[in-house]
Coordinates of C-alpha atoms and ligand atoms in Angstrom, one line a residue:
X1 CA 89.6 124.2 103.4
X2 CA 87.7 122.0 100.6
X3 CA 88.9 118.8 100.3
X4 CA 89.7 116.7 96.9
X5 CA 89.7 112.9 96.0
X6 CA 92.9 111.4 95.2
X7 CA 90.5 109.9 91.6
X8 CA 89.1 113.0 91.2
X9 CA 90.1 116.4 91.5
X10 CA 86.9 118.1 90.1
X11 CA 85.0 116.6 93.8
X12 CA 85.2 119.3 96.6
X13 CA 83.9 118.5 99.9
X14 CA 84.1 120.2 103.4
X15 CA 85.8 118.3 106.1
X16 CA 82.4 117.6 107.8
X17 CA 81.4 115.7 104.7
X18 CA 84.8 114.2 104.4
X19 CA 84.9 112.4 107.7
X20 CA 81.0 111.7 107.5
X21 CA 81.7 110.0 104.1
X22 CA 85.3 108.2 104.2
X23 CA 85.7 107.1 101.5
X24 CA 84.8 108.8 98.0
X25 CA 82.1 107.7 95.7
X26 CA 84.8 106.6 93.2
X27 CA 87.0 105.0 95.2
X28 CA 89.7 107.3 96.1
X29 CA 90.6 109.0 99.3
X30 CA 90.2 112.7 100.8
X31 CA 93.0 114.9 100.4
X32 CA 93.5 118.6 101.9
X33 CA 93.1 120.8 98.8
X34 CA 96.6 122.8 100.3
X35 CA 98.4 122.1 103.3
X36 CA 98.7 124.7 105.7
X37 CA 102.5 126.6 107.0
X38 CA 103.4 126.8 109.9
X39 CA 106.3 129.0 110.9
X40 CA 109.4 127.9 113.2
X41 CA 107.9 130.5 115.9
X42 CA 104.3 128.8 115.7
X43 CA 106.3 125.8 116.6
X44 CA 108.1 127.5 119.2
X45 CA 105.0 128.5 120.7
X46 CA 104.3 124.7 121.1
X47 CA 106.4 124.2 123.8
X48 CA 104.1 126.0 125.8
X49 CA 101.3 124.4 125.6
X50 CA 99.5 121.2 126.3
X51 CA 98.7 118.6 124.0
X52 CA 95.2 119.0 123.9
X53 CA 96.2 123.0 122.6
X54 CA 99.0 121.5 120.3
X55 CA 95.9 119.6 119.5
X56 CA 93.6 122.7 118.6
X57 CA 96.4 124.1 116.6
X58 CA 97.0 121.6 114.3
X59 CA 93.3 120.4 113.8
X60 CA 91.8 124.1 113.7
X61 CA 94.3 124.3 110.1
X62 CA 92.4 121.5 108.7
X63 CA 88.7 121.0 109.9
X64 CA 88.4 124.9 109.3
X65 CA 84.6 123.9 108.8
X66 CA 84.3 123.6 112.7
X67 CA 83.9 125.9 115.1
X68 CA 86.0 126.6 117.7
X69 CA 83.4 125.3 120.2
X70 CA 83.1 122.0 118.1
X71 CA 86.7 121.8 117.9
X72 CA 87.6 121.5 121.5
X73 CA 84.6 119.6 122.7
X74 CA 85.9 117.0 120.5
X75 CA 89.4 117.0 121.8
X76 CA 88.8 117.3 125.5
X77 CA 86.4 114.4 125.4
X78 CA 89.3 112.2 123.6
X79 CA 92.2 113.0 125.3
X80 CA 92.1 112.8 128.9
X81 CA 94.4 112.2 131.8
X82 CA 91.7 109.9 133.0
X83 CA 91.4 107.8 129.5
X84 CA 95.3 108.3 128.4
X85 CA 97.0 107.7 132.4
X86 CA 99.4 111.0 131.8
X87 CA 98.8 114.3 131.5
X88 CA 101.1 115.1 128.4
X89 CA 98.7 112.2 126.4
X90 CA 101.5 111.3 124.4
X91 CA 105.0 111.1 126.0
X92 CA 108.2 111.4 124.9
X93 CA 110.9 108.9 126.1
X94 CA 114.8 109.3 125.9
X95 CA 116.7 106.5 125.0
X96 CA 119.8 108.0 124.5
X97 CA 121.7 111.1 122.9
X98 CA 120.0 110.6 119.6
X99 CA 117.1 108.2 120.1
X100 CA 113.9 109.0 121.8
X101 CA 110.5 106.8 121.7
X102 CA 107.2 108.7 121.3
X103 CA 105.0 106.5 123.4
X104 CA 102.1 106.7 121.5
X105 CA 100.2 103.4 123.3
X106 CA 98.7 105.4 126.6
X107 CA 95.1 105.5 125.6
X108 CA 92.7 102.9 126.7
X109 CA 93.5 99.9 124.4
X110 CA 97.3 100.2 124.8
X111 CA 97.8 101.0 121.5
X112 CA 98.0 103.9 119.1
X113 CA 95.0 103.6 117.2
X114 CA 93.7 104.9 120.4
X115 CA 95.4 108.6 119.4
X116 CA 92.8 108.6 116.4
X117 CA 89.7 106.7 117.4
X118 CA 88.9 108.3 121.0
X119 CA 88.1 111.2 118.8
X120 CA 87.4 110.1 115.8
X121 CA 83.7 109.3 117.1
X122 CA 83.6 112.8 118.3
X123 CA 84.4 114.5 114.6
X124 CA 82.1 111.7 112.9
X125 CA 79.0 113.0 115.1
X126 CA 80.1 116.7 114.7
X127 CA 80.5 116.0 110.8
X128 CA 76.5 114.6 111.0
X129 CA 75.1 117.6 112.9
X130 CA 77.0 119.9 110.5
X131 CA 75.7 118.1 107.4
X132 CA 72.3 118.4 108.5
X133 CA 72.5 114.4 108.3
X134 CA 69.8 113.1 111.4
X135 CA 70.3 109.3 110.7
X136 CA 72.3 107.2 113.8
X137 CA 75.5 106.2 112.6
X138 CA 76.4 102.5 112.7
X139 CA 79.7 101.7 112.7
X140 CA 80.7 98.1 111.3
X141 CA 83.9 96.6 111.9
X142 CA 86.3 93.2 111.1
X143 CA 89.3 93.4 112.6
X144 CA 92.2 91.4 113.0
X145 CA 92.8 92.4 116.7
X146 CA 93.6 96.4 117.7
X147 CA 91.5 98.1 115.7
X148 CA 88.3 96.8 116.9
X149 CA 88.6 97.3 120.4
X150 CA 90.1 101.0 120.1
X151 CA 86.7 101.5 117.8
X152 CA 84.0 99.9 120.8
X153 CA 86.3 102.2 123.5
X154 CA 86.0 105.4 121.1
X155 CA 82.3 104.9 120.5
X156 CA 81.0 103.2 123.1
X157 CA 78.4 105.0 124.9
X158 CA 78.6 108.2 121.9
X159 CA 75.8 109.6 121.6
X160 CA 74.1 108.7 118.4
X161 CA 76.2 106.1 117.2
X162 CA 76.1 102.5 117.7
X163 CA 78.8 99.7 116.8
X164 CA 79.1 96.3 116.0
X165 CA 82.8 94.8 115.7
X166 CA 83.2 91.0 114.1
X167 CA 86.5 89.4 114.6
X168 CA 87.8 85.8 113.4
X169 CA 87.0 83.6 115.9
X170 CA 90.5 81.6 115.8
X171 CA 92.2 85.0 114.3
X172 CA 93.0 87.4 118.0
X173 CA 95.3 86.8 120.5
X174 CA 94.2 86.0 124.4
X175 CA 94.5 89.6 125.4
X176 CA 92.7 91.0 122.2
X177 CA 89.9 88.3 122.8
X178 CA 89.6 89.2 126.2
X179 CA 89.3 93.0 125.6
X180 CA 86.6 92.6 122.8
X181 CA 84.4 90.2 124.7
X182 CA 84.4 92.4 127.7
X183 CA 83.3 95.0 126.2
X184 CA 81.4 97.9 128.2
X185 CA 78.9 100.3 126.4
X186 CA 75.3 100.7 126.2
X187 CA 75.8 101.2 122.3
X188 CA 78.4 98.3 121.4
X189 CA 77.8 94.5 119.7
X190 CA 80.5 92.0 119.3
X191 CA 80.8 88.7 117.7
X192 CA 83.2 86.4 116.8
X193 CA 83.0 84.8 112.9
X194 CA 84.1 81.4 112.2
X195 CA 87.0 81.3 109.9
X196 CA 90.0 83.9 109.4
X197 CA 90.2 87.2 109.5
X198 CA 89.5 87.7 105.2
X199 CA 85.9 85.3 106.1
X200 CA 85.2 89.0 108.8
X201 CA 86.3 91.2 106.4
X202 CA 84.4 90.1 103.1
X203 CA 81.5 89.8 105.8
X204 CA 81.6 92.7 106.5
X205 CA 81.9 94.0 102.9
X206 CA 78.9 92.6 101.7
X207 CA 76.4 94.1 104.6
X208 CA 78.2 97.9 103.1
X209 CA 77.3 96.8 99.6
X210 CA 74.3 95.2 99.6
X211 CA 71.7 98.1 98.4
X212 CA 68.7 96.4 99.7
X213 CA 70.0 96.4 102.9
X214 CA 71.1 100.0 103.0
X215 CA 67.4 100.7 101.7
X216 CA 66.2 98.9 105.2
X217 CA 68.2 100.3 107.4
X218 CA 67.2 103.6 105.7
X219 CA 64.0 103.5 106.4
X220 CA 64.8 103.0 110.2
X221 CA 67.1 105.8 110.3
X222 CA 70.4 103.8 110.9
X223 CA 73.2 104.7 108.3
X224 CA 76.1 102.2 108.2
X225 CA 79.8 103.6 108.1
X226 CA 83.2 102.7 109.1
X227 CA 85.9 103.8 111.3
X228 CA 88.8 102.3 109.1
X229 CA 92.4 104.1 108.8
X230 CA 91.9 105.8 105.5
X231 CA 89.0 108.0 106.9
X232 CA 90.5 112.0 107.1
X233 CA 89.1 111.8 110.8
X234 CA 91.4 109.7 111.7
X235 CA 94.5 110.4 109.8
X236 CA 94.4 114.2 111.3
X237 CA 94.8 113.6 114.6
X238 CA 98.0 111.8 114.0
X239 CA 99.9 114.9 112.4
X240 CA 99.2 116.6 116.0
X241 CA 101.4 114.2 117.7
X242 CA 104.7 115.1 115.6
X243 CA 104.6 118.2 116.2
X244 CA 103.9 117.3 119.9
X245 CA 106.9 115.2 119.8
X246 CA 108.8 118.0 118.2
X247 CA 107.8 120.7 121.2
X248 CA 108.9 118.2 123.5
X249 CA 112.2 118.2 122.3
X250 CA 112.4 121.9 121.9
X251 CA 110.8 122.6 125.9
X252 CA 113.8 119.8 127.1
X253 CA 116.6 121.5 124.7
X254 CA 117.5 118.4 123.3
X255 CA 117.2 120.2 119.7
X256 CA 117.5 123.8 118.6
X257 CA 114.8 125.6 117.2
X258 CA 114.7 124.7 113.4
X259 CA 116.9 121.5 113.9
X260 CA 116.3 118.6 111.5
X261 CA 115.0 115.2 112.8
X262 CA 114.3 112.0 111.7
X263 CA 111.2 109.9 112.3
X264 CA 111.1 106.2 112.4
X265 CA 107.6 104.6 112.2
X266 CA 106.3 100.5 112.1
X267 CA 104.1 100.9 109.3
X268 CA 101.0 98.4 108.0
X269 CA 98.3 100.4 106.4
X270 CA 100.9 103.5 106.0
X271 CA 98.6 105.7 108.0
X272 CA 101.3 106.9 110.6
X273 CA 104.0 107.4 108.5
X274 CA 101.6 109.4 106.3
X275 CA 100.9 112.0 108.9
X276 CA 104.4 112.8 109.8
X277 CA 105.3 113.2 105.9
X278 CA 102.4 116.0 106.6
X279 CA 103.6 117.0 109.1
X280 CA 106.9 118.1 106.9
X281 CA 104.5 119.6 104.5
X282 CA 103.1 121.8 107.1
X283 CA 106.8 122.8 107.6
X284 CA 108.1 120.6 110.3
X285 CA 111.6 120.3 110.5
X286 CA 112.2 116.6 109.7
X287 CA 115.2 115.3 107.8
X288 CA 114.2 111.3 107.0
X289 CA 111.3 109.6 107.5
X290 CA 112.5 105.7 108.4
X291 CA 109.6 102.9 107.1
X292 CA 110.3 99.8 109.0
X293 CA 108.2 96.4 108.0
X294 CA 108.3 93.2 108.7
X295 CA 108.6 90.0 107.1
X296 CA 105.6 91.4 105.0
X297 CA 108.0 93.9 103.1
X298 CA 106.2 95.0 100.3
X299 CA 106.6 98.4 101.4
X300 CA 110.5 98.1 101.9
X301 CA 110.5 96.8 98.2
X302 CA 108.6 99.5 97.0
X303 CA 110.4 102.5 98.6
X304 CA 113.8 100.7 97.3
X305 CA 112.4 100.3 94.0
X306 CA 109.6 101.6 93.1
X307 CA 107.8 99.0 91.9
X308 CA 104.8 97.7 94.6
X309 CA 103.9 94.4 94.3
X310 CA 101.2 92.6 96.4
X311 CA 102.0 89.3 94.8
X312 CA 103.7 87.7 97.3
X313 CA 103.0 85.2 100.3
X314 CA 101.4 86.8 103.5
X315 CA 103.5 85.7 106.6
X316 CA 101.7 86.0 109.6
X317 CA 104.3 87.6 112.6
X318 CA 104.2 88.8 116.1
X319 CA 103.6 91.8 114.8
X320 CA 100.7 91.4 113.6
X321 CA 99.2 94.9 113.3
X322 CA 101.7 95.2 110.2
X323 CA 100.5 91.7 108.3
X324 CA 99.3 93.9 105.5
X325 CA 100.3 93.6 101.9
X326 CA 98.1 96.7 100.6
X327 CA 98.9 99.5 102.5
X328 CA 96.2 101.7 101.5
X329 CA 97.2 105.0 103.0
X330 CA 100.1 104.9 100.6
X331 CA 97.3 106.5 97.7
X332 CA 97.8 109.9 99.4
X333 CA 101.1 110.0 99.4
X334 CA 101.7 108.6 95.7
X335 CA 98.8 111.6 94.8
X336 CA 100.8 114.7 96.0
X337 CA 104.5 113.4 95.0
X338 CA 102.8 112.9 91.6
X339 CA 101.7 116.9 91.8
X340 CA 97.9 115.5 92.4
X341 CA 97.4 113.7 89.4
X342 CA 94.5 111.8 89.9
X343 CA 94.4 110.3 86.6
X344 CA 97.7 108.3 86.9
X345 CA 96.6 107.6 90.5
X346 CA 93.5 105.6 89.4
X347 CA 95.8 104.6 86.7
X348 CA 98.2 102.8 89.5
X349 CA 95.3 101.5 91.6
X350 CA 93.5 100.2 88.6
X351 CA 96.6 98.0 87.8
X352 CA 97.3 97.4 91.5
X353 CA 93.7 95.8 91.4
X354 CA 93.9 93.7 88.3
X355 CA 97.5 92.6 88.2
X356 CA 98.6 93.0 92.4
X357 CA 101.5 95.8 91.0
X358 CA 102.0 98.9 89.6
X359 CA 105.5 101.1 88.9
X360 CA 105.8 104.7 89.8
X361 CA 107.4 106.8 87.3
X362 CA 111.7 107.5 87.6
X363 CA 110.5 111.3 89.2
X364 CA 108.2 109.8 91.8
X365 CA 110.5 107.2 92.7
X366 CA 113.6 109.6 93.1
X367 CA 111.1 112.3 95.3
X368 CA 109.9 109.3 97.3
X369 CA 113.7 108.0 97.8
X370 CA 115.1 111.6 98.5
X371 CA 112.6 111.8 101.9
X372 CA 112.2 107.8 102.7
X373 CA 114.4 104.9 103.7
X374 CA 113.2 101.7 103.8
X375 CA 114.1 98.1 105.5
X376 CA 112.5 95.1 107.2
X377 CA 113.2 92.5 109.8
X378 CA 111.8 88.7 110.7
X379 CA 110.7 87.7 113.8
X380 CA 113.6 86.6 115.6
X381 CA 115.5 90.0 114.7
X382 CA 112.3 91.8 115.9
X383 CA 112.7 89.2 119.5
X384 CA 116.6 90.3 119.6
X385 CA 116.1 93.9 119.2
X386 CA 113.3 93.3 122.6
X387 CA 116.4 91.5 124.3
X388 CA 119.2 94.1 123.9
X389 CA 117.5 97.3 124.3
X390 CA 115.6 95.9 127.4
X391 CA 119.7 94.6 128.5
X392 CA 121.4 98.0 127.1
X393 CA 118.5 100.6 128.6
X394 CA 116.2 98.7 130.5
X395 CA 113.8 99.7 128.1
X396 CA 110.9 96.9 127.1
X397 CA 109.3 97.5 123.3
X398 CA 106.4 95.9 122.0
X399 CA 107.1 93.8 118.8
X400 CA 105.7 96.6 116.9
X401 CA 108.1 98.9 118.0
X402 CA 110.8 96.4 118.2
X403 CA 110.5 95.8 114.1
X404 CA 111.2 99.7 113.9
X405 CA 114.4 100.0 116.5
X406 CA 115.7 96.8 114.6
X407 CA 115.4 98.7 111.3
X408 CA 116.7 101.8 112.6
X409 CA 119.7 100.5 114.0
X410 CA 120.1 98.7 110.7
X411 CA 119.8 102.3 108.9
X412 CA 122.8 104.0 111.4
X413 CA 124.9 101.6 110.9
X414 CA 124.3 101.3 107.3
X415 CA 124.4 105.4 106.6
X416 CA 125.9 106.7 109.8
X417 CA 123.3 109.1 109.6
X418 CA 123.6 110.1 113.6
X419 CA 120.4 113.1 113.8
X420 CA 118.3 113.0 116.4
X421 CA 115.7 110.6 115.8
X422 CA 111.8 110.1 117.3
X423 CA 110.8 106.4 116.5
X424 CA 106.9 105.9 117.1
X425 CA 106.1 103.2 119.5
X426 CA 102.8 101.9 118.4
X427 CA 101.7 99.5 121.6
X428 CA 102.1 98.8 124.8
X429 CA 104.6 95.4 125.5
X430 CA 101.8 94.3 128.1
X431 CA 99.7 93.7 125.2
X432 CA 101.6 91.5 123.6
X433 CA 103.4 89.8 127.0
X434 CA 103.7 86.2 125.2
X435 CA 106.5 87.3 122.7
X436 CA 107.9 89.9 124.8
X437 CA 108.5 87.8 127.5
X438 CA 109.8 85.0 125.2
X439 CA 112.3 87.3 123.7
X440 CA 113.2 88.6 127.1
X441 CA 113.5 84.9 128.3
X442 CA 113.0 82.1 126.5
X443 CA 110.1 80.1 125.3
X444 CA 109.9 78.2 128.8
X445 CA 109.0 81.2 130.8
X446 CA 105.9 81.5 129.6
X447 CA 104.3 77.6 128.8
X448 CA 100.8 76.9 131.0
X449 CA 101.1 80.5 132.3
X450 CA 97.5 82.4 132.0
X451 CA 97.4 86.2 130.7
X452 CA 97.5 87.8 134.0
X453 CA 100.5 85.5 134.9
X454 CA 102.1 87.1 132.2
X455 CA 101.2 90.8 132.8
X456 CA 102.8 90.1 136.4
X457 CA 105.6 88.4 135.2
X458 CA 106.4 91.4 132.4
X459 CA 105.9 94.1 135.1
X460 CA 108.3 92.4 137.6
X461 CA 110.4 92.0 134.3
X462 CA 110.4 95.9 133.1
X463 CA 109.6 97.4 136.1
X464 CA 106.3 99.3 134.3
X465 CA 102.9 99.0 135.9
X466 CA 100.4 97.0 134.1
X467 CA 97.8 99.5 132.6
X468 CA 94.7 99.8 134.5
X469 CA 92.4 98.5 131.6
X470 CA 94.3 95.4 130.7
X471 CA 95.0 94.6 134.4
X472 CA 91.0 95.2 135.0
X473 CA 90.1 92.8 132.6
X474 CA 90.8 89.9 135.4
X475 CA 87.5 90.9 136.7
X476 CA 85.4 92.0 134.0
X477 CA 82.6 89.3 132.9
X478 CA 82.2 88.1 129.7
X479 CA 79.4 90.1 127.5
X480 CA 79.3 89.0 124.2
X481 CA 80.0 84.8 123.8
X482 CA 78.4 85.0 120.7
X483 CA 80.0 83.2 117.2
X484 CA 78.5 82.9 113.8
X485 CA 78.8 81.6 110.7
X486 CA 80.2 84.0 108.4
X487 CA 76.4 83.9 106.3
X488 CA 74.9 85.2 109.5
X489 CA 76.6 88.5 110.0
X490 CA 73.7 90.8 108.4
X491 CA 71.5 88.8 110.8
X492 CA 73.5 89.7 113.8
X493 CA 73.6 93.6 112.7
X494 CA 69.7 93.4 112.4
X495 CA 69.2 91.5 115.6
X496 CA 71.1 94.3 117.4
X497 CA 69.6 97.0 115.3
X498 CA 65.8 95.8 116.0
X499 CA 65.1 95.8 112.7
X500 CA 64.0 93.3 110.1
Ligands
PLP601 C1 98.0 99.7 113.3 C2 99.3 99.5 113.9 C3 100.5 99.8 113.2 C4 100.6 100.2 111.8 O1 100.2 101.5 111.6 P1 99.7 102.1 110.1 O2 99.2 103.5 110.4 O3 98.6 101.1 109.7 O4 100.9 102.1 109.3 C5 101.7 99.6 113.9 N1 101.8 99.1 115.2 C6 100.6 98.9 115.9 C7 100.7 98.4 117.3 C8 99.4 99.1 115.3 O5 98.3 98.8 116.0

């Protein structure tokens, strides 16, 4: 399996030098060259198994580049009972008749960036033995909150790699702070930047593009990368967990073999979403695919109309792992419902650069609208949707998941569309206690109460145990207190790196 960029169709890489590169020289994105079928018995066979073999299955269509041996080293060091707290990795929870949430928030971070990033390490240092590529791999990160500390767990203590993570020092919430600065690893840096989270990011930025500094860190055998969503290595791993979910509901005959489902997903950077719309591809029986937003509904606008436009004010919510207005994931999709035509996709992204918009063409918007609904909430639709499924089901959501119940229940009543129906639930509520508590209560439940206060208060509330690592953290010390000035991030990477 070769694969392409979404700019260029004449590039042809392995999957190695996919996930070693992430991004292509051009700018565009790695795309599968064809997307393998699988047949309703495969799936059947599914049921059987667990999901480090559902795992092996779906991987071993894509990275055919890897060895069987490779393969399974990398998923049996990701996804263990010991990291994830459950044998089945990725669980599957009945709400009702016709809903069911696919916990996807068991890994060590309590969130589901964890389902890509505890391997992702794994097929980034397979991809640089296999490429002959002998350099240590640094990984540099901004972050806005999850994504950071799901990278530092994945990598921390891999072999060959090291990491730094940056993250705005007013920009994280008490928990996310907590987690970063904590950090364990013999490999791992963290600081925090002064400013906002844009101040990390261009920081960050600038260290990838500055050539003199690539030349240096050549020379001492470092080469910088990154473990952001649009990398193949980590979009893969999240089409094994729909048909996971699938199996599931086959093995506890809530479907039929060859039923139709829908799938509900929170989306930001449209990476999730994305890998069950590959999922289908790969011949997975799904009906609908359900993109919920929040107030930043760019995508909700686009799907509706197909006309995407950044050009709007950014609202920050507590959601906040869907603040995005460029959802850059969305590139693959808008390249195969086009029929792979890179030309009008750098044709779209080119005008999505210059002018913040772009409009897909009357056929791309009708494919796009025959597979994909669309709708947002605000905040205090995403804190009543907490309130009555905790008061219908006893069921607490994190405000993550909560924005995509609200927008599903919006999308039954709207289309009476009753199929069964797997919505992805993206965190843990424990890690964002503060507003789930306050939706569960009010705001006076929570004032001059510390973090662990409120991890005891929500597990009295939903009767759920506090995960180990977030409960942990009480009496882990602080290893990184370190905060700079946005000019002195390259300083900070050469500090840690010893060189100069
Ligand atoms: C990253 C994230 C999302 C958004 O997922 P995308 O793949 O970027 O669409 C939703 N919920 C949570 C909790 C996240 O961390």
């Amino acid at each position: 399996m070769q694969y392409h960029s979404t700019r260029n169709n004449n590039i042809s890489v392995s999957a190695a030098e996919a996930i070693k590169t992430g991004l292509s020289a051009e700018g565009g994105l790695f795309v599968p060259e064809s997307f393998p079928a699988v047949s309703l018995d495969e799936i059947k066979d599914l049921t059987n198994k667990s999901y480090n073999e559902r795992a092996y299955f779906v991987l071993s269509k894509f990275l055919t580049d890897f060895t069987d041996e490779e393969l399974n080293n990398c998923i049996n060091s990701a996804y263990t009972k010991e990291k994830f707290e459950t044998d089945s990795i990725a669980p599957l929870f009945k709400l009702n008749d016709s809903t069911y949430f696919l916990e996807l928030w068991h890994g060590p971070t309590c969130a589901f960036k964890d389902m890509a990033l505890q391997i992702l390490p794994h097929l980034l240092t397979t991809s640089m033995k296999k490429t002959n590529e002998d350099k240590e791999i640094v990984i540099l990160v901004a972050t806005s909150g999850d994504t950071g500390k799901a990278a530092l767990e994945g990598f921390k203590d891999v072999k060959g790699t090291r990491i730094v993570v940056f993250y705005p020092d007013n920009g994280v919430s008490e928990i996310q702070k907590l987690q970063m600065v904590t950090q364990e690893g013999n490999n791992v840096s963290v600081a925090a930047v002064k400013g906002n989270f844009d101040d990390a990011q261009s920081g960050v930025k600038k260290i990838f593009t500055d050539v003199e500094y690539k030349n240096l860190l050549d020379r001492n055998h470092f080469k910088l990368s990154s473990a952001n969503s649009i990398n193949w290595g980590r979009l893969v791993p999240q089409i094994v967990y729909y048909f996971s979910a699938y199996a599931e509901l086959l093995k506890n005959k809530e479907i039929e073999l060859g039923d139709e489902i829908n799938v509900v997903v929170p989306t930001g950077n449209f990476g999730n979403i994305l890998a069950a719309y590959y999922a289908k591809k790969m011949g997975l029986p799904i009906a609908k695919f359900i993109c919920a937003s929040n107030e930043n509904n760019v995508l909700t606008d686009f799907i509706k109309t197909g006309v995407y436009n950044k050009n709007r004010d950014f609202h920050t919510t507590i959601s906040p792992s869907m603040d995005i207005l460029i959802s850059s994931n969305l590139e693959r999709f808008l390249y195969d419902l086009t029929g792979c035509s890179d030309s009008t996709i750098k044709d779209w992204m080119n005008e999505l650069n210059t002018k913040g918009m772009y409009k897909v063409s009357p056929e791309v918007k009708e494919k796009m609208q025959s597979m994909f609904a669309s709708g947002c909430c605000d905040d205090s639709e995403t804190m009543a949707a907490i309130k009555k499924c905790a008061a219908e089901y006893d069921y607490v959501m994190d405000t993550h998941t909560a924005v995509a119940k609200s927008v599903y229940d919006k999308y039954v009543e709207e289309t009476g569309d009753s199929r069964k129906t797997v919505i992805a639930s993206t965190a843990s509520p424990f890690k964002f206690n503060q507003s789930v508590l306050i939706a569960l209560e009010d705001h006076n439940a929570v004032v001059g109460k510390n973090e662990f206060e409120l991890l005891e208060m929500l597990s009295q509330k939903s009767n759920m145990h506090i995960p180990k690592s977030l409960y942990e953290l009480k009496n882990k010390s602080v290893a990184f207190d370190l905060v700079c000035e946005k000019e002195e991030m390259q300083q900070i990477v050469s500090d840690f790196l010893m060189v100069e």
